[in-house]
Coordinates of C-alpha atoms and ligand atoms in Angstrom, one line a residue:
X192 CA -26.7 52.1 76.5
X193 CA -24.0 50.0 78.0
X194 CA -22.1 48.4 75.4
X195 CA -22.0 44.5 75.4
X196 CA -17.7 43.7 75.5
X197 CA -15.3 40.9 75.8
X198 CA -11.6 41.2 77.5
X199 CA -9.2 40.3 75.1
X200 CA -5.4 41.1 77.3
X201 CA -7.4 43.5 79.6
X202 CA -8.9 45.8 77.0
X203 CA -13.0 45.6 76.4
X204 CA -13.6 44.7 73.1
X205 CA -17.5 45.1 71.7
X206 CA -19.6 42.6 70.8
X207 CA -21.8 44.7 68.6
X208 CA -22.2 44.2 65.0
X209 CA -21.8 46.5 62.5
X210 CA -25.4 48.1 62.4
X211 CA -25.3 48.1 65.8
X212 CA -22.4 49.9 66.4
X213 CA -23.1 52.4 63.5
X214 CA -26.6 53.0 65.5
X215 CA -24.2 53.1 69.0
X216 CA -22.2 56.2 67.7
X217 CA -25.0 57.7 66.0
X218 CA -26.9 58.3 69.0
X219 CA -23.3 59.5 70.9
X220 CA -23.2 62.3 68.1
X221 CA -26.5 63.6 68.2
X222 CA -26.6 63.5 72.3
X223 CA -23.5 65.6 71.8
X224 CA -21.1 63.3 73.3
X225 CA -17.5 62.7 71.8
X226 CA -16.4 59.3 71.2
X227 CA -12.3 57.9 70.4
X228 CA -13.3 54.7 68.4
X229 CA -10.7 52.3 68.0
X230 CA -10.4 49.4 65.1
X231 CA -8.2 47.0 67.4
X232 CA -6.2 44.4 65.6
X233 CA -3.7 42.3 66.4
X234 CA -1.4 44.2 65.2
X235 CA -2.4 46.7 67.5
X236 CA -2.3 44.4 70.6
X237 CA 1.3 43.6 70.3
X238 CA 2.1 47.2 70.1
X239 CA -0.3 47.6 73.6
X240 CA 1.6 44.6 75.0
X241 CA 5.1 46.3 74.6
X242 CA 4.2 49.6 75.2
X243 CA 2.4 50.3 78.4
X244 CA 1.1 53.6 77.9
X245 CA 0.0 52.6 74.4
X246 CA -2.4 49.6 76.4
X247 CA -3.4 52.5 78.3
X248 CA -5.2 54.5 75.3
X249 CA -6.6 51.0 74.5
X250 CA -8.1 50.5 77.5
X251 CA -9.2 54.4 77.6
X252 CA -10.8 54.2 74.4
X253 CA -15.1 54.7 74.5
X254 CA -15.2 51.8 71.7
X255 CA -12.5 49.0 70.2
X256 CA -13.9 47.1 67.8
X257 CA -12.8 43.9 66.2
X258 CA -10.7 44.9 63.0
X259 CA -8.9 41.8 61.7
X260 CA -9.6 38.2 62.0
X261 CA -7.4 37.5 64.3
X262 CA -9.4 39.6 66.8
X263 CA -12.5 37.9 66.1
X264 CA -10.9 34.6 66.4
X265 CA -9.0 35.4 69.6
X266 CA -12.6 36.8 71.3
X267 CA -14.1 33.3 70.6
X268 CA -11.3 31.4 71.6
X269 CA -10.6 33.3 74.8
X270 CA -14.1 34.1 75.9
X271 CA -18.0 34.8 74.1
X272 CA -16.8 35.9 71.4
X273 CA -18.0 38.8 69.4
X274 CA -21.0 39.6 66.5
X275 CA -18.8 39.9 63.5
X276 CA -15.8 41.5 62.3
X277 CA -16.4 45.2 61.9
X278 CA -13.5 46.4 59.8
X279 CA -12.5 50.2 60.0
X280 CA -12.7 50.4 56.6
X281 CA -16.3 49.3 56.2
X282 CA -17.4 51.3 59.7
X283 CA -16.2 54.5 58.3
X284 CA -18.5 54.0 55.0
X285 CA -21.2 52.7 56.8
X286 CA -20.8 56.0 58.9
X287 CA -20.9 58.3 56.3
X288 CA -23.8 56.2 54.4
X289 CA -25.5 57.3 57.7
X290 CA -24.2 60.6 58.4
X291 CA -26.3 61.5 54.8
X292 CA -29.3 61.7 56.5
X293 CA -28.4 63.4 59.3
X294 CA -26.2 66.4 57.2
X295 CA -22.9 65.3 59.1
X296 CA -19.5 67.0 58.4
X297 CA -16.6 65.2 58.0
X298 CA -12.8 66.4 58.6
X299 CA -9.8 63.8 57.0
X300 CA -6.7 64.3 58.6
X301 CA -3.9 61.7 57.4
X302 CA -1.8 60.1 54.3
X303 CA 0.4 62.1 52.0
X304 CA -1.3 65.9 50.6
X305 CA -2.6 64.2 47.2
X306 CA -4.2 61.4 48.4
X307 CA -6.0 62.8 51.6
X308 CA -7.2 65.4 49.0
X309 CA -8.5 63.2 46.0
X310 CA -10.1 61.2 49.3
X311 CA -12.5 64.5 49.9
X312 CA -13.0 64.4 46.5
X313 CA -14.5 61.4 46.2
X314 CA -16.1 61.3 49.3
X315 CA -17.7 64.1 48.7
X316 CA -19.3 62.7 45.0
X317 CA -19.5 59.4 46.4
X318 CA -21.8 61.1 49.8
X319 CA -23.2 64.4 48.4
X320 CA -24.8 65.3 51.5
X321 CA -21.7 64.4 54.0
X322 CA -20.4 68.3 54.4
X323 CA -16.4 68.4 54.0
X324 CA -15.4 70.1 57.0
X325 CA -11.3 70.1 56.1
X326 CA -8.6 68.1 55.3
X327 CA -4.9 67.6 56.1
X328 CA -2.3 65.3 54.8
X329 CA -0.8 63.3 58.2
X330 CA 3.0 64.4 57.2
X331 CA 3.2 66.7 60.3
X332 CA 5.6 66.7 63.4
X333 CA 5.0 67.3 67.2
X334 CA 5.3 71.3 66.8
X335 CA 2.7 71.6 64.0
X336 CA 0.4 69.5 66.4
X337 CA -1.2 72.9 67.8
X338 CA -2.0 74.3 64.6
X339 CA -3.9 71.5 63.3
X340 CA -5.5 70.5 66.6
X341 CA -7.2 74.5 65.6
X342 CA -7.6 73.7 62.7
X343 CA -9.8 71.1 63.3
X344 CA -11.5 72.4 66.3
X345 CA -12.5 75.5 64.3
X346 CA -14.3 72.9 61.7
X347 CA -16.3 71.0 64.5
X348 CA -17.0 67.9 62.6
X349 CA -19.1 65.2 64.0
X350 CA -16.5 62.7 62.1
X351 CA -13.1 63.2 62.4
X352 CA -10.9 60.4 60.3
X353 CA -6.9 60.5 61.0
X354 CA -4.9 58.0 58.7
X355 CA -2.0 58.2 59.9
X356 CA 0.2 55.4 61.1
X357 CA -1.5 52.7 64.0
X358 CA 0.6 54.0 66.8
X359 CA 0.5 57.8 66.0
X360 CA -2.8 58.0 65.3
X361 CA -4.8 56.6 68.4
X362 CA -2.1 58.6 70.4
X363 CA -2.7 61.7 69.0
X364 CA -6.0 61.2 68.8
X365 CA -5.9 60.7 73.2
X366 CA -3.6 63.4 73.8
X367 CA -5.8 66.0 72.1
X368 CA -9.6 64.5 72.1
X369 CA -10.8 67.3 74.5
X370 CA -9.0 69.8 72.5
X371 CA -10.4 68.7 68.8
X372 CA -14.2 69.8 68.9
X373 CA -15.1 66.4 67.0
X374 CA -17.8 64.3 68.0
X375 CA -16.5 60.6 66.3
X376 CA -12.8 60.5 66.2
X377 CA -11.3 57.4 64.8
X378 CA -8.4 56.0 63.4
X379 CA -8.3 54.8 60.0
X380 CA -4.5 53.6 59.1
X381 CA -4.6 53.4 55.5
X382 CA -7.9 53.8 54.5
X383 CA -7.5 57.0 52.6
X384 CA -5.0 55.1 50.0
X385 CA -7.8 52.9 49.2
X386 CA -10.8 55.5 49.0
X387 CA -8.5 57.8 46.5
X388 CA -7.5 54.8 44.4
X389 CA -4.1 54.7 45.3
X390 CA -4.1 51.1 47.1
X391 CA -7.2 48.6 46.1
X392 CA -9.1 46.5 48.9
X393 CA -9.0 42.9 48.9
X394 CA -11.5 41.1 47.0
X395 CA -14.8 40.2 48.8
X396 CA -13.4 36.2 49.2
X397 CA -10.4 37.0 49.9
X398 CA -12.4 39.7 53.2
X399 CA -14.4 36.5 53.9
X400 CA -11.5 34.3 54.2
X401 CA -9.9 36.7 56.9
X402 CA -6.9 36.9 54.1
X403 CA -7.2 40.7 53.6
X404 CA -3.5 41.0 55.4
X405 CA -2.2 38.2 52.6
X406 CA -3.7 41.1 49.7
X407 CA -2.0 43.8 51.7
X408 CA 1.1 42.2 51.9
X409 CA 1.1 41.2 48.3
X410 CA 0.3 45.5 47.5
X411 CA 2.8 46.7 50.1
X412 CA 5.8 44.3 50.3
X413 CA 7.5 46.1 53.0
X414 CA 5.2 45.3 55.5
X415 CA 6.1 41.9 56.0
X416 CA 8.1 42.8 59.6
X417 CA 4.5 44.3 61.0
X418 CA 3.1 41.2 60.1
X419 CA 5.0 39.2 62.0
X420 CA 2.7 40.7 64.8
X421 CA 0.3 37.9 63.6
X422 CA 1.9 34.7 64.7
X423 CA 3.1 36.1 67.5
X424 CA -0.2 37.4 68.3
X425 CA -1.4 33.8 68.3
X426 CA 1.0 32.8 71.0
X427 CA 0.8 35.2 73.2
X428 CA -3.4 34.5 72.8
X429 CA -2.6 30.8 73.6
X430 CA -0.6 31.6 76.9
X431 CA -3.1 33.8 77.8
X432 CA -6.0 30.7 77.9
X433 CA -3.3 29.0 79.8
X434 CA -3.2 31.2 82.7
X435 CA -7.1 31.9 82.7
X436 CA -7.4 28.1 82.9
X437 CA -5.3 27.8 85.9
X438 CA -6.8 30.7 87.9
X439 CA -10.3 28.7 87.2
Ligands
UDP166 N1 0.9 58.2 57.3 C1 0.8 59.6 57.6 N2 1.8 60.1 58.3 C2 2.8 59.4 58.8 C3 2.9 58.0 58.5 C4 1.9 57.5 57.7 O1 -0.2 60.2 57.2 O2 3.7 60.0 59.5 C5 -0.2 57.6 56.5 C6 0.2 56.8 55.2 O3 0.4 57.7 54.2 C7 -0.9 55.9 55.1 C8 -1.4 55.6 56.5 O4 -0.8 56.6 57.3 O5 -2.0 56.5 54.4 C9 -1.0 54.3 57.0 O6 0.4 54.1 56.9 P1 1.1 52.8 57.2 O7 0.5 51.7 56.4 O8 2.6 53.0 57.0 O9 0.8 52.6 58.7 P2 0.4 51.3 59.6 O10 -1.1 51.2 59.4 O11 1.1 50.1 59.0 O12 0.9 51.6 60.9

């Protein structure tokens, strides 16, 4: 199946839904076939747009999806347009709500030793018939790299979710894909916080807004200078219309 996309600063962007996507990597993992899934955000983008080899994985990646609003409104405002938003958060539960069926392991790599741990725990009440193939807290430097990458290969798990932080996970995730043995591998940036109760999700209005970054903020402080990816995002999205319309 070729996947319907949008360009958003030369990197494909789906179109698909949720369900459709879920029922996209689904049928990747039982065909055998690995896939690096990315949640692009904006976020993200202004990382690709400074670092060249980062715009590279991007554009390398089998699947971005659009995490963050400001994805979803920069596909509609720069071209079609895509489905819906399909948060990373929500993707990876939706995955493992399918992965029951089907007897799927699962390996979490990322966040600090406790949380990644009490993470498997409750994944594994929360999906009793997900199989946890392993987990590692995300604490780890360049020359413990080979060690895990065994680790995880030796597990085989048809998901493999690495929290780690946005520019170290999707790298690592490139340098070693053919390495890892996994079938989905995706980045997941803070998601194991929230699934071990250590950070809490926006509320449901707040999701539906596109204000999830305002909750975020308000729970982590600090992350006020990554935010200031946003705006900047914007204008860089508004010069970019600007050139297409002057090449048309
Ligand atoms: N994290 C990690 N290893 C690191 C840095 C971060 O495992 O070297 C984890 C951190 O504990 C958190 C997640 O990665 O669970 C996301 O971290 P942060 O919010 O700092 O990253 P961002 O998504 O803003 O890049």
């Amino acid at each position: 199946m070729t996947i319907p996309t949008t360009e958003i600063f030369g990197v494909r962007i789906s179109r698909l839904g949720m369900k459709e996507t879920v029922e996209y990597i689904a049928d990747a993992i039982h065909s055998g076939r690995s896939l690096h899934v990315i949640t692009a955000n904006p976020i993200m983008f202004m990382h690709a747009l400074e670092h060249p080899e980062f715009h590279q994985v991007m554009r390398e990646a089998d699947l971005n999806v659009p995490d963050g609003a400001g994805l979803v409104w920069a596909a509609s405002y720069l071209g079609e347009g895509v489905a819906e938003r399909v948060a990373g958060y929500d993707l990876m539960h939706e995955l493992l709500k399918t992965g029951q069926n089907y007897g799927w392991s699962v390996f979490l790599l990322g966040a600090a030793a406790d949380v990644v741990e009490t993470a498997a725990d409750h994944i594994a009440r929360q999906y009793p018939r997900i199989r946890i193939a392993g987990w590692h807290h995300g604490y780890f430097k360049e020359e413990d790299d080979e060690r895990i990458v065994k680790m995880v290969q030796q597990a085989a798990p048809d998901l493999l979710f690495v929290a780690r932080s946005l520019d170290t996970q999707e790298r690592w995730i490139a340098r070693y894909r053919d390495q890892l043995g996994a079938r989905l591998m995706m980045g997941v940036g803070g998601s194991f916080d929230v699934v071990s109760g250590k950070l809490k999700r926006a509320p449901l209005f707040m999701q539906r807004l596109g204000l999830e970054w305002l909750y975020r903020l308000w729970q982590e402080p600090s992350r006020i200078g990554r935010m200031l990816a946003l705006p900047r995002f914007v204008l860089r999205v508004r010069q970019e219309k600007k050139r297409m319309q002057k090449i048309h």
